[in-house]
Amino acid sequence: MQHFVSIQELSRTELEALIDDALVRAEAKVIHDTQLGHICVASLFFENSTRTRVSFELAAKRLGAHHVNVNLAQSSQTKGETVWDTVATLQAMGIDQLVVRTSTVGLPAELALKASDLKIINAGEANVSHPSQALLDLVTLKERKGRIDNLSIAIVGDIAHSRVARSFVQGATKLGCSDIRLVAPKQWQAKSADFAGLTFTDELAPAINDADVVMALRIQKERLEADDLLDLEDYRAGFSLTRARLDAAKKDLLVMHPGPINRNVELSDEVADGPRSVIQRQVAIGVPTRMAILSALAKV
Ligand code: CP
C-alpha cells in the first residue's frame, strides 16, 4: 500500500488485512508502542473535524511517531502559497505521512501522484470519499457481527452528499455484501455510478424492518445547494430513526452513525444513546483502525 487514498484502490486482501490488524489492536488496547518511533506524521485539514483529526493524531502518538498539526490559519496558505507548495515544504522537512482533509475533489490522488517521499492519507474528500471512516465502520461491523458479507444494511439520509456512504458501499461491496438498501428523500437519491446496482427507496420501514444494520448519515448542510434543501420537519417525519420506528426491527439491529450527529433530526436521543447504538464504539475503534493504516503505510 503506497498511499491510502480510496477504498477502491485497495485489493480485497489489503482491506481484510487492515480490518484484521485493527481488530487485534482494538482487542490489545495498546496506548503506547514504539513501532513508528522513526517516522513523522502531519495533519493538514482544510475542513473541520473532531473524530478523524484527533484519532489520527492519537494513532500516530500511540505508535510512537512524531505528530505535527498544521494550523492553516497560521500557515503560509494565508499568504497565497499553493497546496502543493505547502505539501512539498512538509515533505522537504522530512514528514513521512500526511493526513489530508479537503473539499477539493481529486486533491488526495493528485498529491499522491506528486509526492516522492511522502505517503498521502485521505481523511475525507468533498462528497467523494472517506476511506478511513469506511474502514472503521467495517471494523465495527466485523467486531459486532463477526461477518460483513451476508449482512442486510440500510443506509439512511443524505446519501447524495455523503462521502461516508460512497466509501462504505465500496468497502462492503468489495467484501461481498450485496444487500445494501439506500433510503433517502427523492432529492437526496444520488444519480451516481458510485451506487450502481443498488436501489433507492424513500420508504424507511420496509428497508429497516428485517435489516441487521442501519447507518444514519449526517445531513451535509455545508454541501446543500438551493434545489437540495429539505424542510427538517419533513425529514424527521419520514426518515428520523426513533424508538417507535425501531420497535418493529430485529432485536439485534445495530445502529450506526459516522458523527457528528444532528440529534433528534437523523436519530432521536433515545436511539443515539440506546442499547442498539454502536456510535461511540465506532469513535473508539477509529483509533486502532487509524493505527493499522499508519502502520501498513510505514511498511512499504
Ligand atoms: N465522521 C467524521 O469524519 O467526523 P469528523 O468530521 O469529526 O472527523
mmCIF file of C-alpha atoms and ligand atoms in Angstrom:
data_model
loop_
_atom_site.group_PDB
_atom_site.id
_atom_site.type_symbol
_atom_site.label_atom_id
_atom_site.label_comp_id
_atom_site.label_asym_id
_atom_site.label_seq_id
_atom_site.Cartn_x
_atom_site.Cartn_y
_atom_site.Cartn_z
ATOM 1 C CA MET A 1 0.000 0.000 0.000
ATOM 2 C CA GLN A 2 1.803 3.153 -1.257
ATOM 3 C CA HIS A 3 -0.864 5.641 -0.149
ATOM 4 C CA PHE A 4 -4.312 5.453 1.478
ATOM 5 C CA VAL A 5 -6.417 7.464 -0.946
ATOM 6 C CA SER A 6 -9.536 5.367 -1.574
ATOM 7 C CA ILE A 7 -11.119 2.056 -0.637
ATOM 8 C CA GLN A 8 -11.472 1.320 -4.357
ATOM 9 C CA GLU A 9 -7.676 1.205 -4.784
ATOM 10 C CA LEU A 10 -7.240 -1.470 -2.104
ATOM 11 C CA SER A 11 -7.340 -5.127 -3.011
ATOM 12 C CA ARG A 12 -9.733 -7.311 -1.036
ATOM 13 C CA THR A 13 -6.691 -8.892 0.647
ATOM 14 C CA GLU A 14 -5.337 -5.470 1.695
ATOM 15 C CA LEU A 15 -8.744 -4.407 3.018
ATOM 16 C CA GLU A 16 -9.166 -7.620 5.028
ATOM 17 C CA ALA A 17 -5.618 -7.316 6.418
ATOM 18 C CA LEU A 18 -6.322 -3.751 7.614
ATOM 19 C CA ILE A 19 -9.583 -4.859 9.273
ATOM 20 C CA ASP A 20 -7.886 -7.812 10.992
ATOM 21 C CA ASP A 21 -4.977 -5.663 12.187
ATOM 22 C CA ALA A 22 -7.371 -3.011 13.552
ATOM 23 C CA LEU A 23 -9.334 -5.703 15.427
ATOM 24 C CA VAL A 24 -6.146 -7.089 17.004
ATOM 25 C CA ARG A 25 -5.113 -3.564 18.029
ATOM 26 C CA ALA A 26 -8.618 -2.818 19.396
ATOM 27 C CA GLU A 27 -8.510 -6.009 21.477
ATOM 28 C CA ALA A 28 -4.971 -5.304 22.734
ATOM 29 C CA LYS A 29 -5.890 -1.724 23.790
ATOM 30 C CA VAL A 30 -2.290 -0.588 23.238
ATOM 31 C CA ILE A 31 -1.844 3.016 24.356
ATOM 32 C CA HIS A 32 1.889 3.272 23.775
ATOM 33 C CA ASP A 33 4.164 1.495 21.368
ATOM 34 C CA THR A 34 7.453 2.461 19.749
ATOM 35 C CA GLN A 35 6.761 0.767 16.405
ATOM 36 C CA LEU A 36 6.742 4.030 14.418
ATOM 37 C CA GLY A 37 9.300 5.927 16.527
ATOM 38 C CA HIS A 38 11.282 6.653 13.361
ATOM 39 C CA ILE A 39 8.543 8.461 11.430
ATOM 40 C CA CYS A 40 6.762 11.815 11.486
ATOM 41 C CA VAL A 41 3.068 12.245 10.633
ATOM 42 C CA ALA A 42 1.477 15.610 9.808
ATOM 43 C CA SER A 43 -2.211 16.514 9.635
ATOM 44 C CA LEU A 44 -3.440 19.125 7.149
ATOM 45 C CA PHE A 45 -7.183 19.753 7.489
ATOM 46 C CA PHE A 46 -8.916 22.200 5.124
ATOM 47 C CA GLU A 47 -12.313 21.221 6.611
ATOM 48 C CA ASN A 48 -13.312 20.964 10.261
ATOM 49 C CA SER A 49 -13.070 17.672 12.107
ATOM 50 C CA THR A 50 -13.040 16.273 15.613
ATOM 51 C CA ARG A 51 -13.055 12.482 15.243
ATOM 52 C CA THR A 52 -10.785 11.993 12.261
ATOM 53 C CA ARG A 53 -8.244 14.663 13.166
ATOM 54 C CA VAL A 54 -7.895 13.650 16.818
ATOM 55 C CA SER A 55 -7.919 9.902 16.167
ATOM 56 C CA PHE A 56 -5.144 10.106 13.535
ATOM 57 C CA GLU A 57 -3.102 12.202 15.987
ATOM 58 C CA LEU A 58 -3.746 9.703 18.818
ATOM 59 C CA ALA A 59 -2.968 6.797 16.493
ATOM 60 C CA ALA A 60 0.385 8.334 15.489
ATOM 61 C CA LYS A 61 1.318 9.072 19.106
ATOM 62 C CA ARG A 62 0.272 5.615 20.328
ATOM 63 C CA LEU A 63 2.619 4.150 17.723
ATOM 64 C CA GLY A 64 5.479 6.337 18.978
ATOM 65 C CA ALA A 65 5.531 8.556 15.846
ATOM 66 C CA HIS A 66 6.096 12.313 15.988
ATOM 67 C CA HIS A 67 2.952 14.229 15.036
ATOM 68 C CA VAL A 68 2.555 17.770 13.702
ATOM 69 C CA ASN A 69 -0.776 19.517 13.283
ATOM 70 C CA VAL A 70 -0.520 22.159 10.538
ATOM 71 C CA ASN A 71 -2.556 25.148 11.687
ATOM 72 C CA LEU A 72 -3.845 26.536 8.392
ATOM 73 C CA ALA A 73 -4.839 29.890 9.879
ATOM 74 C CA GLN A 74 -1.179 30.471 10.825
ATOM 75 C CA SER A 75 0.354 28.792 7.785
ATOM 76 C CA SER A 76 1.724 30.263 4.559
ATOM 77 C CA GLN A 77 -1.557 29.264 2.899
ATOM 78 C CA THR A 78 -2.772 32.647 4.173
ATOM 79 C CA LYS A 79 -0.044 34.299 2.024
ATOM 80 C CA GLY A 80 -1.255 32.563 -1.130
ATOM 81 C CA GLU A 81 1.006 29.504 -1.144
ATOM 82 C CA THR A 82 -0.417 26.684 -3.268
ATOM 83 C CA VAL A 83 -1.477 23.452 -1.606
ATOM 84 C CA TRP A 84 1.256 21.562 -3.427
ATOM 85 C CA ASP A 85 3.928 24.072 -2.296
ATOM 86 C CA THR A 86 2.740 23.587 1.305
ATOM 87 C CA VAL A 87 2.868 19.799 0.925
ATOM 88 C CA ALA A 88 6.273 19.896 -0.818
ATOM 89 C CA THR A 89 7.555 22.036 2.076
ATOM 90 C CA LEU A 90 6.377 19.446 4.617
ATOM 91 C CA GLN A 91 7.949 16.692 2.503
ATOM 92 C CA ALA A 92 11.286 18.593 2.359
ATOM 93 C CA MET A 93 11.285 18.826 6.158
ATOM 94 C CA GLY A 94 11.062 15.051 6.434
ATOM 95 C CA ILE A 95 7.361 14.425 7.083
ATOM 96 C CA ASP A 96 6.750 10.757 6.178
ATOM 97 C CA GLN A 97 2.940 10.542 6.194
ATOM 98 C CA LEU A 98 0.435 13.335 5.539
ATOM 99 C CA VAL A 99 -3.207 13.121 6.641
ATOM 100 C CA VAL A 100 -5.304 15.428 4.422
ATOM 101 C CA ARG A 101 -8.939 16.514 4.624
ATOM 102 C CA THR A 102 -10.185 18.637 1.729
ATOM 103 C CA SER A 103 -13.263 19.909 -0.068
ATOM 104 C CA THR A 104 -11.361 19.711 -3.397
ATOM 105 C CA VAL A 105 -12.299 16.661 -5.452
ATOM 106 C CA GLY A 106 -9.203 14.776 -6.579
ATOM 107 C CA LEU A 107 -6.698 16.528 -4.293
ATOM 108 C CA PRO A 108 -5.585 13.420 -2.320
ATOM 109 C CA ALA A 109 -4.937 11.491 -5.556
ATOM 110 C CA GLU A 110 -3.101 14.461 -7.105
ATOM 111 C CA LEU A 111 -0.863 14.829 -4.017
ATOM 112 C CA ALA A 112 -0.174 11.081 -4.041
ATOM 113 C CA LEU A 113 0.951 11.324 -7.692
ATOM 114 C CA LYS A 114 3.277 14.262 -7.000
ATOM 115 C CA ALA A 115 4.739 13.136 -3.673
ATOM 116 C CA SER A 116 8.050 11.316 -3.871
ATOM 117 C CA ASP A 117 8.929 10.738 -0.201
ATOM 118 C CA LEU A 118 5.556 11.185 1.424
ATOM 119 C CA LYS A 119 2.599 8.838 1.977
ATOM 120 C CA ILE A 120 -0.776 10.529 1.491
ATOM 121 C CA ILE A 121 -3.742 9.549 3.678
ATOM 122 C CA ASN A 122 -7.201 10.737 2.617
ATOM 123 C CA ALA A 123 -9.066 11.908 5.749
ATOM 124 C CA GLY A 124 -12.186 12.986 3.842
ATOM 125 C CA GLU A 125 -12.517 14.346 0.286
ATOM 126 C CA ALA A 126 -15.514 16.576 -0.529
ATOM 127 C CA ASN A 127 -18.580 14.352 -1.052
ATOM 128 C CA VAL A 128 -16.413 11.756 -2.829
ATOM 129 C CA SER A 129 -14.635 9.573 -0.298
ATOM 130 C CA HIS A 130 -13.809 8.998 3.357
ATOM 131 C CA PRO A 131 -11.875 5.744 3.316
ATOM 132 C CA SER A 132 -10.695 5.685 6.945
ATOM 133 C CA GLN A 133 -14.311 6.173 8.100
ATOM 134 C CA ALA A 134 -15.404 3.270 5.882
ATOM 135 C CA LEU A 135 -12.631 1.138 7.311
ATOM 136 C CA LEU A 136 -13.608 1.846 10.923
ATOM 137 C CA ASP A 137 -17.266 1.170 10.062
ATOM 138 C CA LEU A 138 -16.287 -2.212 8.605
ATOM 139 C CA VAL A 139 -14.093 -2.990 11.651
ATOM 140 C CA THR A 140 -17.033 -2.176 13.942
ATOM 141 C CA LEU A 141 -19.331 -4.465 11.935
ATOM 142 C CA LYS A 142 -16.794 -7.307 11.944
ATOM 143 C CA GLU A 143 -16.327 -6.928 15.710
ATOM 144 C CA ARG A 144 -20.057 -6.799 16.498
ATOM 145 C CA LYS A 145 -21.481 -9.159 13.874
ATOM 146 C CA GLY A 146 -18.481 -11.378 13.118
ATOM 147 C CA ARG A 147 -19.118 -11.029 9.386
ATOM 148 C CA ILE A 148 -19.831 -8.478 6.667
ATOM 149 C CA ASP A 149 -20.632 -10.445 3.530
ATOM 150 C CA ASN A 150 -24.163 -11.597 4.288
ATOM 151 C CA LEU A 151 -25.457 -8.673 6.336
ATOM 152 C CA SER A 152 -28.517 -6.641 5.325
ATOM 153 C CA ILE A 153 -27.546 -2.990 5.677
ATOM 154 C CA ALA A 154 -29.791 0.065 5.332
ATOM 155 C CA ILE A 155 -28.127 3.454 4.797
ATOM 156 C CA VAL A 156 -30.486 6.318 5.598
ATOM 157 C CA GLY A 157 -30.373 10.030 4.892
ATOM 158 C CA ASP A 158 -28.384 12.493 2.832
ATOM 159 C CA ILE A 159 -26.823 9.934 0.521
ATOM 160 C CA ALA A 160 -26.325 12.371 -2.358
ATOM 161 C CA HIS A 161 -23.748 14.445 -0.458
ATOM 162 C CA SER A 162 -22.216 11.655 1.623
ATOM 163 C CA ARG A 163 -18.584 10.639 1.231
ATOM 164 C CA VAL A 164 -19.180 8.208 4.121
ATOM 165 C CA ALA A 165 -21.865 6.332 2.167
ATOM 166 C CA ARG A 166 -19.774 6.195 -1.014
ATOM 167 C CA SER A 167 -16.683 4.760 0.675
ATOM 168 C CA PHE A 168 -18.705 2.386 2.859
ATOM 169 C CA VAL A 169 -20.546 0.964 -0.168
ATOM 170 C CA GLN A 170 -17.199 0.405 -1.928
ATOM 171 C CA GLY A 171 -15.797 -1.441 1.087
ATOM 172 C CA ALA A 172 -18.836 -3.537 1.972
ATOM 173 C CA THR A 173 -19.313 -4.498 -1.700
ATOM 174 C CA LYS A 174 -15.644 -5.453 -2.018
ATOM 175 C CA LEU A 175 -16.119 -7.796 0.935
ATOM 176 C CA GLY A 176 -19.097 -9.499 -0.680
ATOM 177 C CA CYS A 177 -22.043 -7.671 0.899
ATOM 178 C CA SER A 178 -24.768 -7.327 -1.716
ATOM 179 C CA ASP A 179 -27.826 -6.395 0.384
ATOM 180 C CA ILE A 180 -27.378 -2.646 0.838
ATOM 181 C CA ARG A 181 -30.612 -0.607 0.847
ATOM 182 C CA LEU A 182 -30.338 3.131 0.216
ATOM 183 C CA VAL A 183 -33.092 5.129 1.923
ATOM 184 C CA ALA A 184 -33.363 8.846 1.157
ATOM 185 C CA PRO A 185 -35.796 11.594 0.253
ATOM 186 C CA LYS A 186 -36.104 11.898 -3.528
ATOM 187 C CA GLN A 187 -33.786 14.942 -3.773
ATOM 188 C CA TRP A 188 -31.017 13.106 -1.900
ATOM 189 C CA GLN A 189 -31.110 9.980 -4.027
ATOM 190 C CA ALA A 190 -27.790 10.309 -5.874
ATOM 191 C CA LYS A 191 -27.809 9.531 -9.579
ATOM 192 C CA SER A 192 -24.246 8.342 -9.475
ATOM 193 C CA ALA A 193 -22.159 5.424 -10.670
ATOM 194 C CA ASP A 194 -20.980 5.139 -7.041
ATOM 195 C CA PHE A 195 -24.272 3.420 -6.234
ATOM 196 C CA ALA A 196 -24.657 1.395 -9.428
ATOM 197 C CA GLY A 197 -26.557 -1.852 -8.866
ATOM 198 C CA LEU A 198 -28.163 -0.657 -5.608
ATOM 199 C CA THR A 199 -31.744 0.519 -5.270
ATOM 200 C CA PHE A 200 -33.015 3.686 -3.639
ATOM 201 C CA THR A 201 -36.261 3.957 -1.731
ATOM 202 C CA ASP A 202 -37.965 6.720 0.203
ATOM 203 C CA GLU A 203 -39.787 4.226 2.445
ATOM 204 C CA LEU A 204 -37.923 3.680 5.694
ATOM 205 C CA ALA A 205 -39.943 0.924 7.380
ATOM 206 C CA PRO A 206 -39.598 -1.857 4.767
ATOM 207 C CA ALA A 207 -35.868 -1.139 4.476
ATOM 208 C CA ILE A 208 -35.096 -1.389 8.188
ATOM 209 C CA ASN A 209 -37.595 -3.943 9.492
ATOM 210 C CA ASP A 210 -35.531 -7.014 8.548
ATOM 211 C CA ALA A 211 -32.124 -5.295 8.376
ATOM 212 C CA ASP A 212 -29.102 -6.275 10.508
ATOM 213 C CA VAL A 213 -27.631 -2.780 10.459
ATOM 214 C CA VAL A 214 -28.961 0.726 9.936
ATOM 215 C CA MET A 215 -26.494 3.516 9.265
ATOM 216 C CA ALA A 216 -27.910 7.026 9.619
ATOM 217 C CA LEU A 217 -25.982 9.774 7.826
ATOM 218 C CA ARG A 218 -25.350 13.365 8.830
ATOM 219 C CA ILE A 219 -27.246 15.910 6.759
ATOM 220 C CA GLN A 220 -24.395 17.705 4.974
ATOM 221 C CA LYS A 221 -25.738 21.249 5.400
ATOM 222 C CA GLU A 222 -22.485 22.740 4.129
ATOM 223 C CA ARG A 223 -22.865 20.916 0.796
ATOM 224 C CA LEU A 224 -26.582 21.534 0.168
ATOM 225 C CA GLU A 225 -27.485 23.679 -2.826
ATOM 226 C CA ALA A 226 -30.743 25.570 -3.290
ATOM 227 C CA ASP A 227 -32.559 22.694 -5.038
ATOM 228 C CA ASP A 228 -31.336 20.149 -2.454
ATOM 229 C CA LEU A 229 -32.857 21.887 0.554
ATOM 230 C CA LEU A 230 -35.334 19.906 2.598
ATOM 231 C CA ASP A 231 -37.519 21.026 5.479
ATOM 232 C CA LEU A 232 -36.176 19.417 8.668
ATOM 233 C CA GLU A 233 -39.705 18.640 9.878
ATOM 234 C CA ASP A 234 -40.359 16.742 6.626
ATOM 235 C CA TYR A 235 -37.083 14.875 7.099
ATOM 236 C CA ARG A 236 -37.951 13.937 10.694
ATOM 237 C CA ALA A 237 -41.415 12.791 9.628
ATOM 238 C CA GLY A 238 -40.082 10.412 7.001
ATOM 239 C CA PHE A 239 -36.570 9.363 7.941
ATOM 240 C CA SER A 240 -35.582 10.087 11.560
ATOM 241 C CA LEU A 241 -34.655 6.915 13.473
ATOM 242 C CA THR A 242 -36.837 6.858 16.584
ATOM 243 C CA ARG A 243 -37.506 4.151 19.149
ATOM 244 C CA ALA A 244 -41.044 3.710 17.845
ATOM 245 C CA ARG A 245 -39.734 3.151 14.319
ATOM 246 C CA LEU A 246 -37.147 0.622 15.511
ATOM 247 C CA ASP A 247 -39.711 -1.344 17.573
ATOM 248 C CA ALA A 248 -40.543 -3.458 14.533
ATOM 249 C CA ALA A 249 -36.882 -4.078 13.650
ATOM 250 C CA LYS A 250 -34.706 -7.039 14.619
ATOM 251 C CA LYS A 251 -33.760 -7.111 18.295
ATOM 252 C CA ASP A 252 -30.062 -7.270 17.406
ATOM 253 C CA LEU A 253 -30.188 -4.433 14.855
ATOM 254 C CA LEU A 254 -27.030 -2.297 15.057
ATOM 255 C CA VAL A 255 -27.474 1.471 14.806
ATOM 256 C CA MET A 256 -24.505 3.333 13.306
ATOM 257 C CA HIS A 257 -23.769 6.986 12.532
ATOM 258 C CA PRO A 258 -20.409 8.436 11.479
ATOM 259 C CA GLY A 259 -20.910 11.596 13.551
ATOM 260 C CA PRO A 260 -21.215 14.402 14.199
ATOM 261 C CA ILE A 261 -24.926 13.797 14.884
ATOM 262 C CA ASN A 262 -27.739 16.284 14.401
ATOM 263 C CA ARG A 263 -29.624 14.986 17.424
ATOM 264 C CA ASN A 264 -33.374 14.471 17.069
ATOM 265 C CA VAL A 265 -33.090 15.003 13.324
ATOM 266 C CA GLU A 266 -31.204 11.992 11.916
ATOM 267 C CA LEU A 267 -31.945 9.936 15.029
ATOM 268 C CA SER A 268 -33.525 10.535 18.411
ATOM 269 C CA ASP A 269 -31.540 10.869 21.643
ATOM 270 C CA GLU A 270 -33.060 7.561 22.774
ATOM 271 C CA VAL A 271 -31.771 5.735 19.700
ATOM 272 C CA ALA A 272 -28.382 7.504 19.583
ATOM 273 C CA ASP A 273 -27.698 6.636 23.233
ATOM 274 C CA GLY A 274 -29.695 3.393 23.349
ATOM 275 C CA PRO A 275 -28.589 -0.249 23.601
ATOM 276 C CA ARG A 276 -28.526 -0.889 19.834
ATOM 277 C CA SER A 277 -26.281 2.099 19.140
ATOM 278 C CA VAL A 278 -22.600 1.449 18.364
ATOM 279 C CA ILE A 279 -21.873 5.101 17.613
ATOM 280 C CA GLN A 280 -19.411 5.543 20.480
ATOM 281 C CA ARG A 281 -17.806 2.201 19.598
ATOM 282 C CA GLN A 282 -17.277 3.500 16.029
ATOM 283 C CA VAL A 283 -15.463 6.508 17.512
ATOM 284 C CA ALA A 284 -13.351 4.348 19.837
ATOM 285 C CA ILE A 285 -12.442 1.851 17.129
ATOM 286 C CA GLY A 286 -11.344 4.740 14.908
ATOM 287 C CA VAL A 287 -8.056 4.943 16.819
ATOM 288 C CA PRO A 288 -6.845 1.323 16.347
ATOM 289 C CA THR A 289 -8.181 1.474 12.784
ATOM 290 C CA ARG A 290 -6.029 4.502 12.027
ATOM 291 C CA MET A 291 -3.080 2.843 13.789
ATOM 292 C CA ALA A 292 -3.487 -0.037 11.317
ATOM 293 C CA ILE A 293 -3.418 2.412 8.362
ATOM 294 C CA LEU A 294 -0.299 4.285 9.567
ATOM 295 C CA SER A 295 1.454 1.012 10.354
ATOM 296 C CA ALA A 296 0.656 -0.528 6.941
ATOM 297 C CA LEU A 297 1.975 2.569 5.129
ATOM 298 C CA ALA A 298 5.182 2.542 7.187
ATOM 299 C CA LYS A 299 5.975 -0.992 5.997
ATOM 300 C CA VAL A 300 6.366 -0.029 2.309
HETATM 301 N N1 CP B 1 -17.052 11.133 10.915
HETATM 302 C C1 CP B 1 -16.184 12.165 10.782
HETATM 303 O O1 CP B 1 -15.461 12.289 9.797
HETATM 304 O O2 CP B 1 -16.211 13.057 11.820
HETATM 305 P P1 CP B 1 -15.274 14.348 11.946
HETATM 306 O O3 CP B 1 -15.750 15.327 10.885
HETATM 307 O O4 CP B 1 -15.486 14.840 13.358
HETATM 308 O O5 CP B 1 -13.867 13.926 11.660
#
